[in-house]
Tab-separated table of C-alpha atoms and ligand atoms in Angstrom:
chain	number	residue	atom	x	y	z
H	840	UNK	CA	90.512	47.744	7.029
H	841	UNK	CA	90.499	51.267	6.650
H	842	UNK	CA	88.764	53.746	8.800
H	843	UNK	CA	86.501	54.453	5.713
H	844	UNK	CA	85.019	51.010	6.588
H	845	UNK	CA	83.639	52.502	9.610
H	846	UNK	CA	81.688	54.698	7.936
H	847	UNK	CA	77.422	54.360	8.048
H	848	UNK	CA	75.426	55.781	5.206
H	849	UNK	CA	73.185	58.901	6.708
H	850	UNK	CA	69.311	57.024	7.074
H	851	UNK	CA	67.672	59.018	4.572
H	852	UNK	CA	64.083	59.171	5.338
H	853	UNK	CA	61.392	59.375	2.832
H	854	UNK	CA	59.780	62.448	2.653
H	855	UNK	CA	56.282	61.123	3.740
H	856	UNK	CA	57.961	59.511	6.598
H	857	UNK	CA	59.424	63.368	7.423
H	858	UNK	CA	55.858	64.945	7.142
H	859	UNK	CA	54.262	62.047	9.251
H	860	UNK	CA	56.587	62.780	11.672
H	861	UNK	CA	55.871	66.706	11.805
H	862	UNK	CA	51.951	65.857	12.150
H	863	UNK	CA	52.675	63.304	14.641
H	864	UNK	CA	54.477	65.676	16.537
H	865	UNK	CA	51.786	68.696	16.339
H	866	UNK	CA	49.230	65.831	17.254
H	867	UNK	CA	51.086	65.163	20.522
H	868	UNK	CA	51.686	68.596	21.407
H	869	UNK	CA	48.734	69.371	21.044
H	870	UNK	CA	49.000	72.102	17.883
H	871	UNK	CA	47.077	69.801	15.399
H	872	UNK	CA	43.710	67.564	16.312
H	873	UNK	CA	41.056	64.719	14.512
H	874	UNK	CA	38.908	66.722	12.365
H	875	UNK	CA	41.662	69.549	11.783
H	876	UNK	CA	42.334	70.837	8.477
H	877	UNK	CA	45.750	70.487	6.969
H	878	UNK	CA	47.184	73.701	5.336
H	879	UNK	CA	46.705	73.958	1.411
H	880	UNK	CA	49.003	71.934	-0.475
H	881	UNK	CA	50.731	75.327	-1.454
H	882	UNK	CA	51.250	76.361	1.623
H	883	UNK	CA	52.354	73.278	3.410
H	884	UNK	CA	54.871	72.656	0.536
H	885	UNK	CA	56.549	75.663	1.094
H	886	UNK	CA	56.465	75.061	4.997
H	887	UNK	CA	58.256	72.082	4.797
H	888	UNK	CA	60.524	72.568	1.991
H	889	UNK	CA	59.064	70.075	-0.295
H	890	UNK	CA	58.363	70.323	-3.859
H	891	UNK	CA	54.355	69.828	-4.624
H	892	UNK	CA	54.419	66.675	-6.472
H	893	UNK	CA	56.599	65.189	-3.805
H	894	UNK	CA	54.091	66.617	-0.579
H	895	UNK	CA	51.013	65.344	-2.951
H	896	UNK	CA	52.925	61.648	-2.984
H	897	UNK	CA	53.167	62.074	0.952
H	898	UNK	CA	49.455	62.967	1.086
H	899	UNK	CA	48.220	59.882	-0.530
H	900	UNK	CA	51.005	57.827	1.281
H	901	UNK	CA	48.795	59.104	4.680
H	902	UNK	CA	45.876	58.948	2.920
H	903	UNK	CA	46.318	54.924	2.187
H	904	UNK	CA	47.407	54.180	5.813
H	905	UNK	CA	43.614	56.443	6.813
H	906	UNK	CA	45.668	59.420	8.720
H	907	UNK	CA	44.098	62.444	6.621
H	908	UNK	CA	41.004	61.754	4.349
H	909	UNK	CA	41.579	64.165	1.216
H	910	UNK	CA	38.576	66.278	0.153
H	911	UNK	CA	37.612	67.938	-3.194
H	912	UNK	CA	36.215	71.020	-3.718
H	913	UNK	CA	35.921	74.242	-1.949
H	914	UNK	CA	36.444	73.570	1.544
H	915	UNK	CA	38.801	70.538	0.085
H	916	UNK	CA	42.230	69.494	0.873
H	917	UNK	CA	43.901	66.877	3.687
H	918	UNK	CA	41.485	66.128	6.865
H	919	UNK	CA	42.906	64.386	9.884
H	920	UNK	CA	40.971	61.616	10.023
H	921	UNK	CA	38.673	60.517	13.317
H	922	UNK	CA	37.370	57.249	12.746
H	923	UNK	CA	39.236	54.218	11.460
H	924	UNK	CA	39.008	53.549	8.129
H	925	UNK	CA	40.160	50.362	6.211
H	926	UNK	CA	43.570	50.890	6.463
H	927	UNK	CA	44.247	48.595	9.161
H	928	UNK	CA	41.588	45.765	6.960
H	929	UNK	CA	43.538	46.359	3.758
H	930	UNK	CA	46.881	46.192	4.987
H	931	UNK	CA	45.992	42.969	7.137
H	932	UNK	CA	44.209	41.171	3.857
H	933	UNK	CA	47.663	41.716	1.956
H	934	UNK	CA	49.601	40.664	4.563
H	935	UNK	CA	47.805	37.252	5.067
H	936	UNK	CA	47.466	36.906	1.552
H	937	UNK	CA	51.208	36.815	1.506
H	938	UNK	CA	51.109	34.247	4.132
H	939	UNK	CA	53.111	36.872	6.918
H	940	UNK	CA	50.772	35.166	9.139
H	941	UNK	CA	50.017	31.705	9.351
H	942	UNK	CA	46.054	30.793	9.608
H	943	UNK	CA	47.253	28.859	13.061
H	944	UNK	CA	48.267	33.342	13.816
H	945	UNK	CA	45.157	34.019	12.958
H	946	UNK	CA	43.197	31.510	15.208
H	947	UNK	CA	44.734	31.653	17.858
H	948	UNK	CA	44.864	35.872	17.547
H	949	UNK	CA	40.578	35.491	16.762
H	950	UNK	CA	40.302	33.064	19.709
H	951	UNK	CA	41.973	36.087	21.974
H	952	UNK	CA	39.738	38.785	20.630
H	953	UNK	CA	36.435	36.735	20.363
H	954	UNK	CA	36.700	34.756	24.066
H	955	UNK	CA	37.726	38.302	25.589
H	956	UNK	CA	35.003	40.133	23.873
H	957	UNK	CA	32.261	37.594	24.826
H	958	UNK	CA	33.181	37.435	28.272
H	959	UNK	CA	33.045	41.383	28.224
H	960	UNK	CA	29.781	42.109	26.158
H	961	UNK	CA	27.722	39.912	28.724
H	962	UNK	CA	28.526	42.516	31.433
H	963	UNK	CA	28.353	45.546	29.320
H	964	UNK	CA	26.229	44.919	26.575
H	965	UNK	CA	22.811	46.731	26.752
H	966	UNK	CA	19.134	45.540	25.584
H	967	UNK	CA	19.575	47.131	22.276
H	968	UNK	CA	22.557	45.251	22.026
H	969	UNK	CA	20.815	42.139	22.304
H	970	UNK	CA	17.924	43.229	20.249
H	971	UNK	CA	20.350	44.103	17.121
H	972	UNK	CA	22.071	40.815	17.951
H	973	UNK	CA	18.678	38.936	18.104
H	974	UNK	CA	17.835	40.699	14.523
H	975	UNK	CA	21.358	39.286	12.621
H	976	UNK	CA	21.154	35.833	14.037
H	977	UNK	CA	17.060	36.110	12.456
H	978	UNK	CA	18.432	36.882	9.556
H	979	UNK	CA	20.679	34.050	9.049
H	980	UNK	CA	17.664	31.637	9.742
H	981	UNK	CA	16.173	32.288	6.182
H	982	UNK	CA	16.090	29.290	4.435
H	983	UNK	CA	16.781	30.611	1.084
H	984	UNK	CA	20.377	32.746	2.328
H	985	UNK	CA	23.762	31.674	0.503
H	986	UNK	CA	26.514	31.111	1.474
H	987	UNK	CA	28.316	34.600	0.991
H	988	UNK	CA	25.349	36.572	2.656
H	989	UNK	CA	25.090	33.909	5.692
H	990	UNK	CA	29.227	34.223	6.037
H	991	UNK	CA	28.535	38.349	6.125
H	992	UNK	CA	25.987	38.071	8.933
H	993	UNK	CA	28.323	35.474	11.033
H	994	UNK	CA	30.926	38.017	10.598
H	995	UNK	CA	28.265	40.570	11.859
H	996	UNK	CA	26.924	38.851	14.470
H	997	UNK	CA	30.664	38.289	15.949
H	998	UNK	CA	31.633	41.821	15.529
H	999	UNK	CA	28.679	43.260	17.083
H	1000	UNK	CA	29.671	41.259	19.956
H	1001	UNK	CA	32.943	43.054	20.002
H	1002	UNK	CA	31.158	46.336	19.322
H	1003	UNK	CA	28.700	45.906	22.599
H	1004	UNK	CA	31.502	45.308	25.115
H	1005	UNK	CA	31.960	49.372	24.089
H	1006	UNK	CA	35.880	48.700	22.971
H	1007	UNK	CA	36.292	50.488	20.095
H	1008	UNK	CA	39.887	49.066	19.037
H	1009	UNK	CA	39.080	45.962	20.167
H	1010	UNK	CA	35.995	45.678	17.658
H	1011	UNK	CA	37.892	47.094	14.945
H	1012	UNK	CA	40.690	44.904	15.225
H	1013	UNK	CA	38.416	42.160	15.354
H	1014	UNK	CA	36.828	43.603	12.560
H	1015	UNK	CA	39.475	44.131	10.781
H	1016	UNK	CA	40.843	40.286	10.989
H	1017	UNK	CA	37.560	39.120	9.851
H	1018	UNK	CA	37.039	41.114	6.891
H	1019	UNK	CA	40.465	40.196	5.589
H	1020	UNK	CA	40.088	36.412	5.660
H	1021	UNK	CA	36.293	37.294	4.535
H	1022	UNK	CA	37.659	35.483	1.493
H	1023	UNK	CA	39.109	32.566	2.590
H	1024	UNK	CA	35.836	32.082	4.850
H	1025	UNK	CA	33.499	32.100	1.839
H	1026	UNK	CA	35.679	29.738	-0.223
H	1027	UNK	CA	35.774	27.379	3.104
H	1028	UNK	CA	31.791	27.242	3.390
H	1029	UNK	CA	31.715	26.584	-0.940
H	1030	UNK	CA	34.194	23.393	-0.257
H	1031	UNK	CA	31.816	22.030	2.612
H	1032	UNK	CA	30.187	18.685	1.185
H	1033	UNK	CA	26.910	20.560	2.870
H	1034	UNK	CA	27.371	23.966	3.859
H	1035	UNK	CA	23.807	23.857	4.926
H	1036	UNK	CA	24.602	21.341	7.736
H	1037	UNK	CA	27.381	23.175	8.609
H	1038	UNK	CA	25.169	26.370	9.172
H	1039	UNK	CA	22.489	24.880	11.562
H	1040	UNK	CA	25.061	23.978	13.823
H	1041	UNK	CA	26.680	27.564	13.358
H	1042	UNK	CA	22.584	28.831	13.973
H	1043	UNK	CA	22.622	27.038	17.698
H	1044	UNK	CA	25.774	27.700	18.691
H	1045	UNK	CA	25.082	31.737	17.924
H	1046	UNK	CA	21.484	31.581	19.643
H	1047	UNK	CA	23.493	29.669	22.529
H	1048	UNK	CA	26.166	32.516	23.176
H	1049	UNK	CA	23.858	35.189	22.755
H	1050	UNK	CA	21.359	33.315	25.121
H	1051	UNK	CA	24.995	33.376	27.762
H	1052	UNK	CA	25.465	37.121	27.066
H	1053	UNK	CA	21.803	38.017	27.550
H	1054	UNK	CA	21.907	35.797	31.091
H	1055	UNK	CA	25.385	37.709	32.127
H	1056	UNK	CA	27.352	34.313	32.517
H	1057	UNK	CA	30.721	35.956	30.895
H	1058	UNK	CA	32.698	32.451	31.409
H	1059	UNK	CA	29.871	29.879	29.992
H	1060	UNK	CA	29.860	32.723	26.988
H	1061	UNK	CA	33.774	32.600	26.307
H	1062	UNK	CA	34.016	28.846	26.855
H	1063	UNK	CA	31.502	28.391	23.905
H	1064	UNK	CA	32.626	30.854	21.668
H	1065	UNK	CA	35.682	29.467	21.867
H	1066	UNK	CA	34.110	25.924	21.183
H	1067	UNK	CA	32.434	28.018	17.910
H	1068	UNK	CA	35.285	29.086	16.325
H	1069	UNK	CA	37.663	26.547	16.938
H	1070	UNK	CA	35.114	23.663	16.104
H	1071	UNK	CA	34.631	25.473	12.538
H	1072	UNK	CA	38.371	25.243	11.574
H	1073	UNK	CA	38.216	21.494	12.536
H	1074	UNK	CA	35.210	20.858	10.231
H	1075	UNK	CA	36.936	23.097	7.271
H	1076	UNK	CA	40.680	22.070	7.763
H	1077	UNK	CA	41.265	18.602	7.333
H	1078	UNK	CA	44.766	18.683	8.593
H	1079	UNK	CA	44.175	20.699	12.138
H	1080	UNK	CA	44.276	23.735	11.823
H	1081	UNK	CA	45.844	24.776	8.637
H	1082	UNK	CA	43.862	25.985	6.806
H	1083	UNK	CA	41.094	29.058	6.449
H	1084	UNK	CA	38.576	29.441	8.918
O	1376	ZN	ZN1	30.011	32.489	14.219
């Protein structure tokens, strides 16, 4: 072996992982904010030493994970973005899609979120919480809902729970997770020999943990939302738990 052998290649990074860097950097000292205004593409191009094409590519890199939002028109260009968008959601649906995660991940990960959440919204959650609760769960009592729409409101009802204990990441994780097995949940209800069956048990148990959350009792709440969700995936998965849910 020759001493050559020794030798590591230089890492090489990409040139959006370079400019993420730089506004990471400004963001934690302070320079650069949410809301804040990138410098024009001309500009910024020549501040960093990149060619335009290749600073555009880095934009839309940023722009895909929901960093900078990028407007059109007059007061256009790249935005650091505030609220999360649906980069975590899209990223997560692709992932699972490509079976990263198992659906046994994904329960138990849902259980996590959903007992902790439940526990927490019946301490914090606030009458209009429970009144916008009370309004999805009246909405999935009409008799002529399908199966999509009454799989949207579940998902609704559940995230609003998240929303209410007044954890933002927390709900948007949650959120997140849902939305990208939204799929999978919607083709589970369509194989049920009677979805319909399936939903008036779904209808109790909902009126039931918001009933828990509305009476403060944070431990009956989590105990039955676990129940909820873990009962489901038995009734949709014939083999335990692998399968959507
Ligand atoms: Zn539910």
């Amino acid at each position: 072996m020759t001493a050559n052998d020794r030798w590591e290649p230089v890492q090489r990074l990409r040139t959006y992982e370079q400019v993420m860097a730089q506004i990471e950097q400004r963001i934690l000292d302070g320079r650069l904010k949410a809301g804040d205004h990138l410098p024009s593409e001309r500009e910024l191009a020549v501040s960093l030493g990149v060619s335009r094409p290749s600073l555009r590519e880095s934009l839309r890199v940023l722009e895909a994970l929901g960093v900078v939002e990028i407007r059109r028109g007059g007061e256009g260009g790249a935005v650091l973005v505030q609220t999360p968008g649906s980069g975590m959601v899209n990223l997560l649906k692709l992932q699972i899609a490509l079976s990263q995660f198992s659906w046994t991940d994904v329960l138990e990960t849902r259980l996590a979120l959903e007992t902790w959440s439940v526990e927490e919204a019946a301490y914090r959650s606030t009458e209009d919480d429970h009144r916008e609760l009370a309004a999805i769960l009246d909405r999935m009592d009409d008799p002529s809902i399908d199966a999509p729409e009454f799989n949207s409101l579940d998902a609704a009802f559940h995230m609003r729970i998240a929303e209410s204990t007044g954890n933002a990441l927390t709900a948007h994780f949650m959120g997140s997770l849902r939305t990208a097995i939204h799929r999978q949940m919607v083709e589970m209800y369509a194989e049920l020999e009677d979805w319909r069956r399936t939903a008036t048990t779904v209808r109790r148990e909902h009126r039931e943990i918001l009933d828990l959350i509305v009476r403060k009792d944070g431990k009956t709440a989590a105990r039955a939302v676990h129940a909820h969700i873990s009962d489901f995936y038995k009734i949709g998965a014939i083999d335990g738990v692998d399968a959507p849910g």
